[in-house]
Amino acid sequence: MLQRRAKIFIFLTFFCALLAGYSSGVDAQRKTVKILGVRVEGNETTDADVIKMTAGLTEGREVTGDQVQNAIKKLWGLGIFSDIQVYIEKETPDGVFLLIQLKEYPRLERYSFKGNKKIKRGDIDKKLELYPGQVISPSEILKSKQQILKLYEEKGYLLAKVDVDTLQGSKPNRLRLVFNIDEGKKVRIRRIQFFGNTHFSDGKLRKQLKKTKEDKWWWFGGDFNREEYEKDLENLIKFYHKNGFRDARVVKDSIYYDPDREHMYIDITVHEGVRYKIRKITWEGNKVFDTEILQKALKIKEGDY
């Protein structure tokens, strides 16, 4: 981002110096100069006319320094260029000739995986948003890595690592991606403990976690799924609300591992708050049914939590 700003600043300094021939100071930024011609270099797959139209730098147009700055930002916004530079190739009394010099990001030729034994390629493909011919920028590669890691996390492989090799394709400006996956060991939940709970035991609260269980037996429990874990924290608070603790909340939760990073430990700190009771129930407007009948249908009574 700093590099982009520097390039914009350098061009604007030169551009405004040209406008300063007509005025000085801040006025130079508001004065216009006529574009007599625009030449584009470095565009291998993007049409030059499309680039000019997107930037708004077309022959015959009067532009200000601000408009040129916006033009460069629009080109960056396309997300297909790794380098953008604008030069004044020629200056005349009638206007200027511009050169837009670009470097495009490569296009994807194909991608492959190495090291994925626990998860099939088809399942990983469903998570990725990659297709042949698309622009491959560093942010797109990072996004793909994060999608793979998220999939492994969902399967309980929280220690998985992904590195990406970028290889030259069979054609110029084509790229092959190789995702090297170190799946690591599957982490299982060894212990879940609670802090701040005085009205309910740890065992009672663990039962409210429907999908997040301790690894007590090899055939049941122990897997960790981030999305299910978040839902279980909500279930925990719903349990408290149902039992009268309407102000209950999870203050914090911590997840950590043993030295071998094979087992996970979860600490959950709760704030129970005040336990509320129903002091009094009154009825108004009931003409068809007596209060006693309505009270039986309500299934709660005074003194209940």
Short mmCIF file of C-alpha atoms in Angstrom, two decimals:
data_model
loop_
_atom_site.label_atom_id
_atom_site.label_comp_id
_atom_site.label_asym_id
_atom_site.label_seq_id
_atom_site.Cartn_x
_atom_site.Cartn_y
_atom_site.Cartn_z
CA MET A 1 0.00 0.00 0.00
CA LEU A 2 2.86 2.39 0.78
CA GLN A 3 4.42 1.55 -2.57
CA ARG A 4 1.18 2.39 -4.35
CA ARG A 5 0.81 5.69 -2.54
CA ALA A 6 4.41 6.58 -3.35
CA LYS A 7 3.86 6.01 -7.05
CA ILE A 8 0.68 8.09 -7.03
CA PHE A 9 2.47 10.85 -5.13
CA ILE A 10 5.45 10.87 -7.51
CA PHE A 11 3.22 11.18 -10.55
CA LEU A 12 1.03 13.85 -8.98
CA THR A 13 4.09 15.87 -8.02
CA PHE A 14 5.21 15.89 -11.64
CA PHE A 15 1.69 16.43 -12.93
CA CYS A 16 0.98 19.34 -10.60
CA ALA A 17 4.34 20.88 -11.47
CA LEU A 18 3.14 20.91 -15.06
CA LEU A 19 -0.11 22.58 -14.05
CA ALA A 20 1.85 25.10 -11.99
CA GLY A 21 2.76 26.72 -15.29
CA TYR A 22 -0.80 27.96 -15.36
CA SER A 23 -1.19 28.67 -11.63
CA SER A 24 0.50 27.96 -8.32
CA GLY A 25 -0.14 26.30 -4.96
CA VAL A 26 -3.41 24.42 -4.33
CA ASP A 27 -4.92 25.88 -7.50
CA ALA A 28 -2.61 23.65 -9.55
CA GLN A 29 -4.48 20.61 -8.21
CA ARG A 30 -7.76 22.09 -9.52
CA LYS A 31 -6.49 23.24 -12.93
CA THR A 32 -6.85 20.95 -15.92
CA VAL A 33 -4.61 19.78 -18.72
CA LYS A 34 -5.73 18.15 -21.94
CA ILE A 35 -4.78 14.56 -22.75
CA LEU A 36 -3.63 14.42 -26.37
CA GLY A 37 -2.85 10.70 -26.38
CA VAL A 38 -2.56 7.65 -24.15
CA ARG A 39 -0.34 4.63 -24.71
CA VAL A 40 -0.55 1.41 -22.68
CA GLU A 41 2.33 -1.00 -22.09
CA GLY A 42 2.57 -4.31 -20.24
CA ASN A 43 -1.03 -5.44 -20.76
CA GLU A 44 -0.84 -9.05 -21.87
CA THR A 45 -4.46 -10.15 -21.43
CA THR A 46 -6.35 -6.92 -20.73
CA ASP A 47 -7.45 -4.78 -23.66
CA ALA A 48 -5.78 -1.34 -23.78
CA ASP A 49 -9.07 0.43 -24.50
CA VAL A 50 -10.65 -1.20 -21.46
CA ILE A 51 -7.75 0.05 -19.33
CA LYS A 52 -8.14 3.60 -20.65
CA MET A 53 -11.91 3.61 -20.15
CA THR A 54 -11.62 2.17 -16.63
CA ALA A 55 -9.04 4.77 -15.65
CA GLY A 56 -10.94 7.56 -17.40
CA LEU A 57 -7.72 8.67 -19.13
CA THR A 58 -8.84 9.02 -22.75
CA GLU A 59 -7.72 11.21 -25.61
CA GLY A 60 -9.26 14.66 -25.63
CA ARG A 61 -10.25 14.72 -21.97
CA GLU A 62 -9.35 17.60 -19.66
CA VAL A 63 -8.15 16.22 -16.30
CA THR A 64 -7.00 17.53 -12.92
CA GLY A 65 -4.46 16.08 -10.52
CA ASP A 66 -7.26 14.66 -8.38
CA GLN A 67 -8.79 12.91 -11.38
CA VAL A 68 -5.46 11.33 -12.28
CA GLN A 69 -5.08 10.09 -8.70
CA ASN A 70 -8.57 8.53 -8.88
CA ALA A 71 -7.70 6.97 -12.24
CA ILE A 72 -4.71 5.14 -10.74
CA LYS A 73 -6.83 3.98 -7.79
CA LYS A 74 -9.45 2.59 -10.20
CA LEU A 75 -6.80 0.53 -11.96
CA TRP A 76 -5.54 -0.83 -8.62
CA GLY A 77 -9.15 -1.65 -7.78
CA LEU A 78 -9.36 -4.11 -10.67
CA GLY A 79 -7.06 -6.40 -8.70
CA ILE A 80 -5.28 -7.68 -11.82
CA PHE A 81 -2.12 -5.55 -11.78
CA SER A 82 0.93 -5.97 -9.58
CA ASP A 83 2.48 -2.68 -10.74
CA ILE A 84 1.01 0.52 -12.18
CA GLN A 85 2.99 3.57 -13.30
CA VAL A 86 1.84 6.60 -15.26
CA TYR A 87 4.32 8.81 -17.11
CA ILE A 88 4.08 12.00 -19.13
CA GLU A 89 5.81 10.93 -22.35
CA LYS A 90 5.53 14.26 -24.13
CA GLU A 91 4.43 17.77 -23.21
CA THR A 92 3.18 20.36 -25.72
CA PRO A 93 1.54 23.76 -25.37
CA ASP A 94 -1.78 22.06 -26.18
CA GLY A 95 -1.53 19.24 -23.62
CA VAL A 96 0.29 16.01 -22.75
CA PHE A 97 0.80 12.46 -24.01
CA LEU A 98 0.55 9.82 -21.27
CA LEU A 99 2.04 6.35 -20.89
CA ILE A 100 0.31 3.84 -18.63
CA GLN A 101 2.88 1.15 -17.82
CA LEU A 102 1.48 -1.99 -16.21
CA LYS A 103 2.51 -5.38 -14.93
CA GLU A 104 -0.25 -7.96 -14.75
CA TYR A 105 -0.59 -10.66 -12.13
CA PRO A 106 -0.20 -14.13 -13.67
CA ARG A 107 -3.17 -16.31 -14.57
CA LEU A 108 -3.78 -19.73 -13.06
CA GLU A 109 -2.95 -22.67 -15.30
CA ARG A 110 -3.68 -25.42 -12.77
CA TYR A 111 -3.19 -26.35 -9.11
CA SER A 112 -2.44 -29.52 -7.18
CA PHE A 113 -2.01 -30.83 -3.64
CA LYS A 114 0.67 -32.77 -1.80
CA GLY A 115 0.42 -34.37 1.64
CA ASN A 116 -3.38 -34.54 1.91
CA LYS A 117 -4.08 -38.05 3.22
CA LYS A 118 -6.95 -37.44 5.64
CA ILE A 119 -9.02 -35.22 3.34
CA LYS A 120 -9.69 -36.06 -0.31
CA ARG A 121 -8.88 -33.61 -3.10
CA GLY A 122 -12.55 -33.38 -4.06
CA ASP A 123 -13.48 -32.14 -0.58
CA ILE A 124 -10.73 -29.50 -0.71
CA ASP A 125 -11.78 -28.42 -4.21
CA LYS A 126 -15.26 -27.65 -2.91
CA LYS A 127 -13.79 -25.20 -0.40
CA LEU A 128 -11.54 -23.37 -2.84
CA GLU A 129 -12.62 -20.72 -5.32
CA LEU A 130 -9.93 -21.43 -7.91
CA TYR A 131 -10.41 -21.99 -11.62
CA PRO A 132 -8.08 -22.01 -14.65
CA GLY A 133 -7.50 -18.60 -16.16
CA GLN A 134 -8.27 -16.54 -13.07
CA VAL A 135 -5.93 -13.82 -11.85
CA ILE A 136 -3.60 -15.06 -9.11
CA SER A 137 -2.47 -12.35 -6.71
CA PRO A 138 -0.76 -12.81 -3.31
CA SER A 139 -4.09 -12.12 -1.59
CA GLU A 140 -5.78 -14.86 -3.64
CA ILE A 141 -3.09 -17.36 -2.63
CA LEU A 142 -3.45 -16.37 1.04
CA LYS A 143 -7.23 -16.74 0.80
CA SER A 144 -6.86 -20.27 -0.60
CA LYS A 145 -4.46 -21.24 2.21
CA GLN A 146 -6.93 -19.99 4.81
CA GLN A 147 -9.78 -21.95 3.21
CA ILE A 148 -7.74 -25.17 3.34
CA LEU A 149 -6.74 -24.58 6.96
CA LYS A 150 -10.36 -23.90 7.91
CA LEU A 151 -11.42 -27.21 6.37
CA TYR A 152 -8.74 -29.07 8.35
CA GLU A 153 -9.79 -27.27 11.52
CA GLU A 154 -13.36 -28.44 10.98
CA LYS A 155 -12.06 -32.01 10.78
CA GLY A 156 -10.09 -31.67 14.01
CA TYR A 157 -6.63 -31.07 12.50
CA LEU A 158 -5.97 -27.76 14.21
CA LEU A 159 -2.20 -28.01 13.78
CA ALA A 160 -2.27 -28.39 10.00
CA LYS A 161 0.09 -26.19 7.96
CA VAL A 162 -0.05 -25.18 4.31
CA ASP A 163 2.77 -23.84 2.13
CA VAL A 164 2.35 -22.89 -1.51
CA ASP A 165 4.86 -23.29 -4.33
CA THR A 166 4.32 -21.03 -7.34
CA LEU A 167 5.71 -22.53 -10.55
CA GLN A 168 5.94 -21.16 -14.07
CA GLY A 169 3.21 -22.52 -16.34
CA SER A 170 3.54 -23.83 -19.87
CA LYS A 171 2.86 -20.35 -21.29
CA PRO A 172 4.14 -16.89 -20.37
CA ASN A 173 2.30 -15.22 -17.50
CA ARG A 174 0.75 -18.57 -16.51
CA LEU A 175 1.21 -20.02 -13.04
CA ARG A 176 0.94 -23.44 -11.43
CA LEU A 177 0.18 -23.67 -7.72
CA VAL A 178 1.23 -26.59 -5.53
CA PHE A 179 -0.32 -26.67 -2.05
CA ASN A 180 2.00 -28.57 0.31
CA ILE A 181 -0.07 -29.73 3.25
CA ASP A 182 1.34 -30.90 6.58
CA GLU A 183 -1.77 -32.33 8.21
CA GLY A 184 -0.21 -32.88 11.62
CA LYS A 185 -1.83 -34.98 14.32
CA LYS A 186 -5.51 -34.82 15.03
CA VAL A 187 -6.01 -32.89 18.24
CA ARG A 188 -8.53 -34.28 20.71
CA ILE A 189 -10.12 -32.60 23.71
CA ARG A 190 -8.61 -34.00 26.90
CA ARG A 191 -10.33 -31.74 29.45
CA ILE A 192 -13.06 -29.10 29.71
CA GLN A 193 -13.24 -27.18 32.97
CA PHE A 194 -15.31 -24.24 34.16
CA PHE A 195 -14.61 -21.26 36.40
CA GLY A 196 -17.05 -18.90 38.09
CA ASN A 197 -19.82 -21.51 38.38
CA THR A 198 -21.23 -21.87 41.88
CA HIS A 199 -24.79 -23.09 41.22
CA PHE A 200 -24.00 -25.89 38.77
CA SER A 201 -21.16 -28.41 38.73
CA ASP A 202 -18.66 -28.75 35.91
CA GLY A 203 -20.29 -32.05 34.98
CA LYS A 204 -23.71 -30.44 34.67
CA LEU A 205 -22.34 -27.66 32.47
CA ARG A 206 -20.38 -30.11 30.27
CA LYS A 207 -23.68 -31.82 29.44
CA GLN A 208 -24.91 -28.58 27.88
CA LEU A 209 -22.10 -28.75 25.32
CA LYS A 210 -23.80 -31.03 22.80
CA LYS A 211 -21.00 -31.37 20.24
CA THR A 212 -17.90 -30.46 22.27
CA LYS A 213 -17.00 -33.44 24.44
CA GLU A 214 -13.96 -34.67 26.31
CA ASP A 215 -12.02 -37.60 24.90
CA LYS A 216 -13.07 -40.13 27.52
CA TRP A 217 -13.36 -43.13 25.22
CA TRP A 218 -11.59 -43.70 21.93
CA TRP A 219 -14.90 -44.29 20.10
CA PHE A 220 -16.75 -41.24 21.38
CA GLY A 221 -16.01 -37.55 21.88
CA GLY A 222 -12.83 -35.55 21.73
CA ASP A 223 -13.20 -33.98 18.28
CA PHE A 224 -13.15 -30.20 18.08
CA ASN A 225 -15.16 -28.19 15.59
CA ARG A 226 -14.92 -24.42 15.90
CA GLU A 227 -18.43 -23.68 14.62
CA GLU A 228 -20.02 -26.35 16.83
CA TYR A 229 -18.03 -25.07 19.79
CA GLU A 230 -19.42 -21.55 19.32
CA LYS A 231 -22.94 -23.00 19.20
CA ASP A 232 -22.27 -24.96 22.38
CA LEU A 233 -21.26 -21.78 24.20
CA GLU A 234 -24.65 -20.38 23.19
CA ASN A 235 -26.33 -23.55 24.46
CA LEU A 236 -24.56 -23.09 27.77
CA ILE A 237 -25.98 -19.58 28.22
CA LYS A 238 -29.47 -20.76 27.16
CA PHE A 239 -29.27 -23.35 29.94
CA TYR A 240 -28.48 -20.63 32.46
CA HIS A 241 -31.33 -18.43 31.17
CA LYS A 242 -33.77 -21.31 31.40
CA ASN A 243 -32.82 -21.77 35.05
CA GLY A 244 -33.34 -18.15 36.05
CA PHE A 245 -29.90 -16.68 35.44
CA ARG A 246 -30.97 -14.09 32.91
CA ASP A 247 -27.72 -12.08 33.22
CA ALA A 248 -25.43 -15.08 32.71
CA ARG A 249 -22.67 -14.83 30.10
CA VAL A 250 -19.36 -16.36 29.11
CA VAL A 251 -16.66 -13.99 30.36
CA LYS A 252 -13.82 -15.68 28.48
CA ASP A 253 -12.73 -19.03 27.13
CA SER A 254 -9.21 -20.34 26.58
CA ILE A 255 -7.97 -23.14 24.34
CA TYR A 256 -4.47 -24.53 24.81
CA TYR A 257 -2.46 -27.71 24.22
CA ASP A 258 -0.09 -30.08 25.98
CA PRO A 259 3.67 -29.95 25.16
CA ASP A 260 3.27 -32.62 22.45
CA ARG A 261 0.33 -30.69 20.96
CA GLU A 262 -1.76 -33.84 20.79
CA HIS A 263 -4.39 -32.90 23.35
CA MET A 264 -6.51 -29.81 23.77
CA TYR A 265 -7.66 -28.22 27.01
CA ILE A 266 -10.58 -25.81 27.24
CA ASP A 267 -11.21 -23.41 30.12
CA ILE A 268 -14.55 -21.57 30.21
CA THR A 269 -15.17 -18.75 32.68
CA VAL A 270 -18.80 -17.80 33.29
CA HIS A 271 -20.55 -14.99 35.10
CA GLU A 272 -23.75 -16.44 36.53
CA GLY A 273 -25.24 -13.26 37.95
CA VAL A 274 -28.45 -13.11 39.98
CA ARG A 275 -30.96 -15.95 39.87
CA TYR A 276 -34.44 -14.54 39.32
CA LYS A 277 -37.71 -15.91 40.68
CA ILE A 278 -41.27 -15.18 39.58
CA ARG A 279 -42.72 -13.20 42.45
CA LYS A 280 -46.24 -12.67 41.17
CA ILE A 281 -48.41 -13.50 38.14
CA THR A 282 -51.48 -11.43 37.37
CA TRP A 283 -54.08 -11.69 34.59
CA GLU A 284 -56.08 -8.96 32.93
CA GLY A 285 -58.75 -8.97 30.25
CA ASN A 286 -59.64 -12.68 30.52
CA LYS A 287 -63.44 -12.95 30.17
CA VAL A 288 -63.79 -16.30 28.40
CA PHE A 289 -61.54 -18.38 30.69
CA ASP A 290 -61.09 -18.17 34.41
CA THR A 291 -57.70 -17.27 35.87
CA GLU A 292 -57.27 -20.82 37.27
CA ILE A 293 -57.61 -22.39 33.82
CA LEU A 294 -55.14 -19.94 32.30
CA GLN A 295 -52.71 -20.52 35.14
CA LYS A 296 -52.72 -24.27 34.50
CA ALA A 297 -52.09 -23.69 30.78
CA LEU A 298 -49.16 -21.40 31.55
CA LYS A 299 -47.28 -24.19 33.33
CA ILE A 300 -45.29 -21.81 35.49
CA LYS A 301 -46.18 -20.55 38.91
CA GLU A 302 -45.12 -17.99 41.47
CA GLY A 303 -41.82 -18.98 43.09
CA ASP A 304 -40.46 -20.67 39.97
CA TYR A 305 -37.12 -19.57 38.57
#
